[in-house]
mmCIF file of C-alpha atoms in Angstrom:
data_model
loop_
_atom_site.group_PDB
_atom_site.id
_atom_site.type_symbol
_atom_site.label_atom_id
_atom_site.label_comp_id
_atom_site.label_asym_id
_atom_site.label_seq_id
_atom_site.Cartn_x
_atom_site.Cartn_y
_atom_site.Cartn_z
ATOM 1 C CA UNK A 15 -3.904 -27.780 4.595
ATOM 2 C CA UNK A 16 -6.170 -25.081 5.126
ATOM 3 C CA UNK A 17 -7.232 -22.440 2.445
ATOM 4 C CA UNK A 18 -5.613 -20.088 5.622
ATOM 5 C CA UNK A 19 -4.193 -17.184 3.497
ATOM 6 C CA UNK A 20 -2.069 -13.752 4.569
ATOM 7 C CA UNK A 21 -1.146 -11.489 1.970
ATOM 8 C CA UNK A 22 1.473 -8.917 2.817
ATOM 9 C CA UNK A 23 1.240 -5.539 0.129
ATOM 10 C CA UNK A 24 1.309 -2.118 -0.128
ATOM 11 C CA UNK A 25 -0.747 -0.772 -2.491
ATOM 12 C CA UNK A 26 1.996 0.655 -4.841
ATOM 13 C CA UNK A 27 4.123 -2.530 -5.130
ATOM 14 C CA UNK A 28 3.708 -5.676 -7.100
ATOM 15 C CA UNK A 29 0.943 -6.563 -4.930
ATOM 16 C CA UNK A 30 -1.068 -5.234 -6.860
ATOM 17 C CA UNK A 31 -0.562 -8.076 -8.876
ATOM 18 C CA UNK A 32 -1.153 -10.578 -6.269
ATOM 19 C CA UNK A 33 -4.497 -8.823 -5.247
ATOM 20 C CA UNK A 34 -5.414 -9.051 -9.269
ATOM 21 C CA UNK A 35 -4.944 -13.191 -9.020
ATOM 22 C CA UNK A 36 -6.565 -13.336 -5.539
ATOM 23 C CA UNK A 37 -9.434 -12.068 -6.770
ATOM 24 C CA UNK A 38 -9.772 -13.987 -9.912
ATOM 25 C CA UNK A 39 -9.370 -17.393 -8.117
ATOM 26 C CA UNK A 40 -11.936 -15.953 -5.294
ATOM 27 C CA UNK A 41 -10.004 -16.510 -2.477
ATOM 28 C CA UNK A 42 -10.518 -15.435 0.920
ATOM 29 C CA UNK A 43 -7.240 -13.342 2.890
ATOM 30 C CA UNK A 44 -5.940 -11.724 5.248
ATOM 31 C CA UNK A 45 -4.380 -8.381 4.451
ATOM 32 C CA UNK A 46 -1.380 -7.030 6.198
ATOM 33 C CA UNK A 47 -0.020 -3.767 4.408
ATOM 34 C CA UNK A 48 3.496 -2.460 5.428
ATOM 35 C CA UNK A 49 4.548 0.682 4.617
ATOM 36 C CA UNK A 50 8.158 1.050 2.992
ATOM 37 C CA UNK A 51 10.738 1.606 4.707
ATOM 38 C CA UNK A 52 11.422 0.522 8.605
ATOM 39 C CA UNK A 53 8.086 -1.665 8.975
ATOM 40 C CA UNK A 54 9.521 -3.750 5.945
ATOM 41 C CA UNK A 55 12.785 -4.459 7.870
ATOM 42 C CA UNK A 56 11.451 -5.317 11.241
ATOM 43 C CA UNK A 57 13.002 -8.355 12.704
ATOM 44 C CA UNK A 58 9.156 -9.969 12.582
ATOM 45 C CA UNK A 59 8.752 -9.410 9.014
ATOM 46 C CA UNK A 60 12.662 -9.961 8.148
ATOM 47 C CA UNK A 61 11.704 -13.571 9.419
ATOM 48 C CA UNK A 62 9.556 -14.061 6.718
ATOM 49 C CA UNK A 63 10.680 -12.103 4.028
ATOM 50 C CA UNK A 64 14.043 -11.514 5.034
ATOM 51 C CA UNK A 65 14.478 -9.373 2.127
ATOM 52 C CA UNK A 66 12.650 -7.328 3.441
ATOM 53 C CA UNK A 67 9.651 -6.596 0.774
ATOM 54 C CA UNK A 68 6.354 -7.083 -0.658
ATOM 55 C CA UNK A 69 4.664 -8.754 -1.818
ATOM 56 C CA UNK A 70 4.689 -12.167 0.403
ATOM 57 C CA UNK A 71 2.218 -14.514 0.683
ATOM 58 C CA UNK A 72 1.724 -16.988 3.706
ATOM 59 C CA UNK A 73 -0.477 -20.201 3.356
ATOM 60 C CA UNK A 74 -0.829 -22.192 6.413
ATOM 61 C CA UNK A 75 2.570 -23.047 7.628
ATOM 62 C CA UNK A 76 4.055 -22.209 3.559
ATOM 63 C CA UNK A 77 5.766 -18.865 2.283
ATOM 64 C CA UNK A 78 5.655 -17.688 -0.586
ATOM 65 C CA UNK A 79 8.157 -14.826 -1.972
ATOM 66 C CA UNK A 80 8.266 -13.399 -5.688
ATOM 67 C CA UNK A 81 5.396 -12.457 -7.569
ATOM 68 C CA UNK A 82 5.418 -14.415 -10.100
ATOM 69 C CA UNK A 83 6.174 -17.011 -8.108
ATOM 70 C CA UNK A 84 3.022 -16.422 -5.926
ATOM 71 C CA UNK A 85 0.923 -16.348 -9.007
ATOM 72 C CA UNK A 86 2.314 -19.577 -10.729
ATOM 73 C CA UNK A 87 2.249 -21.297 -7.127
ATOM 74 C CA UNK A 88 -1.863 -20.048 -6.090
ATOM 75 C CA UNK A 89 -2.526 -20.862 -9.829
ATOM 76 C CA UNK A 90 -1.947 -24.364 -8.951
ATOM 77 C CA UNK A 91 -2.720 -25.126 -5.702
ATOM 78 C CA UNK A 92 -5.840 -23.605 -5.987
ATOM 79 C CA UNK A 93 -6.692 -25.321 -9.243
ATOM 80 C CA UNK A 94 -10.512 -25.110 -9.724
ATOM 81 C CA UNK A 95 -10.229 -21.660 -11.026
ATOM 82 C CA UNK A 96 -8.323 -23.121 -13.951
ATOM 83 C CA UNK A 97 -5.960 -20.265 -14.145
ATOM 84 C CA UNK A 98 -2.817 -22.969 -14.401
ATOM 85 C CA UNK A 99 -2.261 -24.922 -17.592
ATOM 86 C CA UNK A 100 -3.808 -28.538 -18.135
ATOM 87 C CA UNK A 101 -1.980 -29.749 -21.229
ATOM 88 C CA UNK A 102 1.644 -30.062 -21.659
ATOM 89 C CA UNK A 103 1.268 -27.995 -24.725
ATOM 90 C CA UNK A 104 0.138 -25.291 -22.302
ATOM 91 C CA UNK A 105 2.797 -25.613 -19.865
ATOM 92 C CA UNK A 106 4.974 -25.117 -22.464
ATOM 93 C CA UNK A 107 3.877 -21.492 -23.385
ATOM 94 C CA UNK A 108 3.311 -21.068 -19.670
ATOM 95 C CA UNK A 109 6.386 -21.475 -18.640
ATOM 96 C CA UNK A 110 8.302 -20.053 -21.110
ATOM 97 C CA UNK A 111 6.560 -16.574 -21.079
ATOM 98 C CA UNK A 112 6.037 -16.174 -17.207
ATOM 99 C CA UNK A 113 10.203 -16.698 -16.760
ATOM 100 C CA UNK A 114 10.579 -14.842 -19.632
ATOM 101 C CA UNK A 115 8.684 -11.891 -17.932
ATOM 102 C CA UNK A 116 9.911 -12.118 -14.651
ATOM 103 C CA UNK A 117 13.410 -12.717 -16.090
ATOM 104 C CA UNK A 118 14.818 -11.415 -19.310
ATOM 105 C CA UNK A 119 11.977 -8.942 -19.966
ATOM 106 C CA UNK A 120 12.074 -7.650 -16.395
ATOM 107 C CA UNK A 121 15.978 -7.115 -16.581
ATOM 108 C CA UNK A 122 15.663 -4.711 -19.322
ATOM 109 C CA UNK A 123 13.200 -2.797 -18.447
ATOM 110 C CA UNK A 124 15.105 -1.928 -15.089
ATOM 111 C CA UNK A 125 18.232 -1.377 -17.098
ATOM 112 C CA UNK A 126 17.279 0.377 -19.818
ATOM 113 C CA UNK A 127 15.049 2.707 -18.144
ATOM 114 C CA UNK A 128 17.019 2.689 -14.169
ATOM 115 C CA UNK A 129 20.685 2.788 -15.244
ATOM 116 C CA UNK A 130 20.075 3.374 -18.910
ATOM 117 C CA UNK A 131 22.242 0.878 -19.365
ATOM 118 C CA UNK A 132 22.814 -0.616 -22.768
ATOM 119 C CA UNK A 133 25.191 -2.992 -23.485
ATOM 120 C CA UNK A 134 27.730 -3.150 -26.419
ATOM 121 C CA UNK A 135 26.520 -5.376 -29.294
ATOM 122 C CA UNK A 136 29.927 -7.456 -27.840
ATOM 123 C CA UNK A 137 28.755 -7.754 -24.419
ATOM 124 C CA UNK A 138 24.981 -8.711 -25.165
ATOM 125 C CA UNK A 139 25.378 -12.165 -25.705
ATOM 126 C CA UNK A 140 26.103 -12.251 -21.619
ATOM 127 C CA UNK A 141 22.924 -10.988 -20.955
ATOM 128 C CA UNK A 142 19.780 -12.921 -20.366
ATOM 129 C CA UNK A 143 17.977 -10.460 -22.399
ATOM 130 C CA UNK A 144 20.286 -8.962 -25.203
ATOM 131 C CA UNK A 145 19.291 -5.714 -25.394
ATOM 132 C CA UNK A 146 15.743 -3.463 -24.692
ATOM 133 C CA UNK A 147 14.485 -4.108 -28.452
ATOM 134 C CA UNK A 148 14.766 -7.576 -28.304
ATOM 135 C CA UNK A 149 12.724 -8.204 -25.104
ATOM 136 C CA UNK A 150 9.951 -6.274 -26.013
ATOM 137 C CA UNK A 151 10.029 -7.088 -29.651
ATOM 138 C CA UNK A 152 9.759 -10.934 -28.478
ATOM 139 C CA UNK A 153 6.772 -10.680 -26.280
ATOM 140 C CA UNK A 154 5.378 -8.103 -28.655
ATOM 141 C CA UNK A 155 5.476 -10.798 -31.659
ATOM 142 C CA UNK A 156 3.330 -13.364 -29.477
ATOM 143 C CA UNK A 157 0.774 -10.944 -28.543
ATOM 144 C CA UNK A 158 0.296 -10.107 -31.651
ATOM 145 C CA UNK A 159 -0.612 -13.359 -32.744
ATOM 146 C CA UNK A 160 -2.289 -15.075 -29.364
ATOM 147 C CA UNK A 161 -5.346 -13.715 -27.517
ATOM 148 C CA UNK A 162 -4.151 -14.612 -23.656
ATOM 149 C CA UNK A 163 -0.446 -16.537 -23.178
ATOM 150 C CA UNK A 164 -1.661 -19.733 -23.629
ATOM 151 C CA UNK A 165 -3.666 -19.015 -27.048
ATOM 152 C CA UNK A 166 -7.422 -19.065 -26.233
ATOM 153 C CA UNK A 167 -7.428 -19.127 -22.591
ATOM 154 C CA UNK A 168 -6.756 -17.158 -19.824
ATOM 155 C CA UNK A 169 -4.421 -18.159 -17.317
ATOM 156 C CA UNK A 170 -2.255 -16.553 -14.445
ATOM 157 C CA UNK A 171 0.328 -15.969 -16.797
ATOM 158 C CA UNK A 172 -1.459 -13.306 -18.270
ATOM 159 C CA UNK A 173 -2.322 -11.866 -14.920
ATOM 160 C CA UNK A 174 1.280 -11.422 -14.248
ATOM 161 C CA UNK A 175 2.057 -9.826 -17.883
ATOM 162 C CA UNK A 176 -1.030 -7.586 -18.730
ATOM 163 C CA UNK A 177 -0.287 -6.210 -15.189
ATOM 164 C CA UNK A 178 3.790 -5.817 -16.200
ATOM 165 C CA UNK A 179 2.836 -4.296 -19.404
ATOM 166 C CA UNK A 180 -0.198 -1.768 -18.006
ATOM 167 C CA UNK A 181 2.139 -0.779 -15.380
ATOM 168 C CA UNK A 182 5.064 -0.283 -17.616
ATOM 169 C CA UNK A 183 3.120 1.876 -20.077
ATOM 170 C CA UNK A 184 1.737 3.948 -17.678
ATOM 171 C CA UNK A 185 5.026 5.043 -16.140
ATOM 172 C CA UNK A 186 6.848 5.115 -19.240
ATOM 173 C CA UNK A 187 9.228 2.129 -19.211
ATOM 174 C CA UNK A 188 7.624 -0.113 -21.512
ATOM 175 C CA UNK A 189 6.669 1.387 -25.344
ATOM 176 C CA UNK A 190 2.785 1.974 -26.162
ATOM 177 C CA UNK A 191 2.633 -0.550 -28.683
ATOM 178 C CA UNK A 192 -0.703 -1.141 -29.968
ATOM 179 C CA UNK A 193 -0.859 -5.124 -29.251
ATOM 180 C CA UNK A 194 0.130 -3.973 -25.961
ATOM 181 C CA UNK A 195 -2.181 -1.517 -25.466
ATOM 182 C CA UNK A 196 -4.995 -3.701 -26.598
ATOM 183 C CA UNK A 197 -3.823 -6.601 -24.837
ATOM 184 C CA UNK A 198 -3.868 -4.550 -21.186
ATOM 185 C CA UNK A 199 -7.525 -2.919 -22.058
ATOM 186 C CA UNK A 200 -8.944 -6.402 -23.112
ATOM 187 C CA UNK A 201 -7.932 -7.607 -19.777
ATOM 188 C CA UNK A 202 -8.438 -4.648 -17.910
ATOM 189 C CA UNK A 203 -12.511 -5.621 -18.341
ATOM 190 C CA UNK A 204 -12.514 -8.159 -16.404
ATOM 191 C CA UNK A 205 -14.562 -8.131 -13.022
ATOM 192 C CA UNK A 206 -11.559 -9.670 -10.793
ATOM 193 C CA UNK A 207 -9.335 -6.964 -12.255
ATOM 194 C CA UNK A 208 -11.385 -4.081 -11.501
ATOM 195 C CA UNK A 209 -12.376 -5.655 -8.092
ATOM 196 C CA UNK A 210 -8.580 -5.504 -7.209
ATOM 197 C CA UNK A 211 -7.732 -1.933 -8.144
ATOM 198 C CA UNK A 212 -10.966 -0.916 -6.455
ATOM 199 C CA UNK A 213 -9.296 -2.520 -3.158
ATOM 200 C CA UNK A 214 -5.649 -1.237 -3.647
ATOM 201 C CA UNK A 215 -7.219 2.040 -4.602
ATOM 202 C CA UNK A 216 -9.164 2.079 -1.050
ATOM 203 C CA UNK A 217 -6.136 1.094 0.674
ATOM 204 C CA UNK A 218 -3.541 3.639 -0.831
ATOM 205 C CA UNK A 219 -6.467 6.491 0.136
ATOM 206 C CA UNK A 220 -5.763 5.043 3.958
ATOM 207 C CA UNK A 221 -2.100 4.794 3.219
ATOM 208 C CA UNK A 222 -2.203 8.717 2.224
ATOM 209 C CA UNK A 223 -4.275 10.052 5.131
ATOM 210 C CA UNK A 224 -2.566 7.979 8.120
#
């Protein structure tokens, strides 16, 4: 298959974290950005997303829906960036804290800070992620003692959480702990990072003035 690539974003979605992994793994896309709203729900787009958001990526004849899904999935395909564990040591970290971002962490967030919902100490042992606290205070406890997900190296797993965490902080619905806060600046350095807000940046400016 071709290295044929169309990335479908809007600059103030969770393609910007699809645009940060593009860029570390040097790719070369297409760029389609849809505005919210009616040209996410055309029947054109619906036929490839058909719920009807972003971000999505198409490779060749493949879709691809769900960021971290994307990540995880360009992370491997497109191995000779490295950004996918080797080891079976490493996918076990890898794993484990990408579906626990996109999943348990993720739920909480939107509950505790959407609905401000917060279940009974009864009830929490039906959720995914027991309560706010927990979530946080679990992925808070690895940081604290790893460099990047995996230990020493970086991988797309930490593209998909330093951009989670940087986004929650700066909106408010993730806590400004310091491992956090370090964690998200560290990564915020590096050259396919600041490469991909440069772009987004660019493209919200043209979003704004059409």
């Amino acid at each position: 298959m071709s290295n044929n690539l169309t990335f479908y974003t809007n600059p103030q979605s969770r393609g910007c974290i699809v645009r940060w992994m593009l860029e570390e793994l040097g790719l070369s896309y297409r760029t389609e950005v849809l505005e919210y709203g009616e040209p996410m729900k055309t029947p054109k787009y619906l036929a490839i997303n058909p719920m009807g958001k972003v971000p999505t990526v198409i490779h060749g004849e493949r879709i691809i829906t769900e960021t971290a899904a994307i990540c995880v999935y360009l992370a491997e395909v497109f191995g000779n960036a490295e950004l996918a564990p080797k080891s079976d040591d490493e996918k076990a970290s890898y794993y484990r804290w990408m579906f626990f971002a996109a999943g348990p962490m993720e739920q909480a967030i939107v509950n505790k800070n959407i609905f401000g919902d917060e279940a009974s100490a009864d009830n929490q042992m039906m959720l995914g992620y027991g309560n706010y606290q927990l979530a946080l205070d679990t992925l808070s406890e690895w940081i604290k003692s790893n460099p990047y997900i995996l230990g020493e190296r970086f991988t797309a797993a930490d593209v998909y959480i330093a951009a989670q965490l940087g986004w929650g902080m700066e909106f408010g619905t993730i806590e400004k702990r310091k491992e956090f806060q370090e964690y998200v600046e560290r990564l915020s350095k590096r050259e396919a990072f600041q490469r991909a807000q440069a772009l987004d940046q660019a493209l919200l400016k043209e979003v704004d003035e059409a």
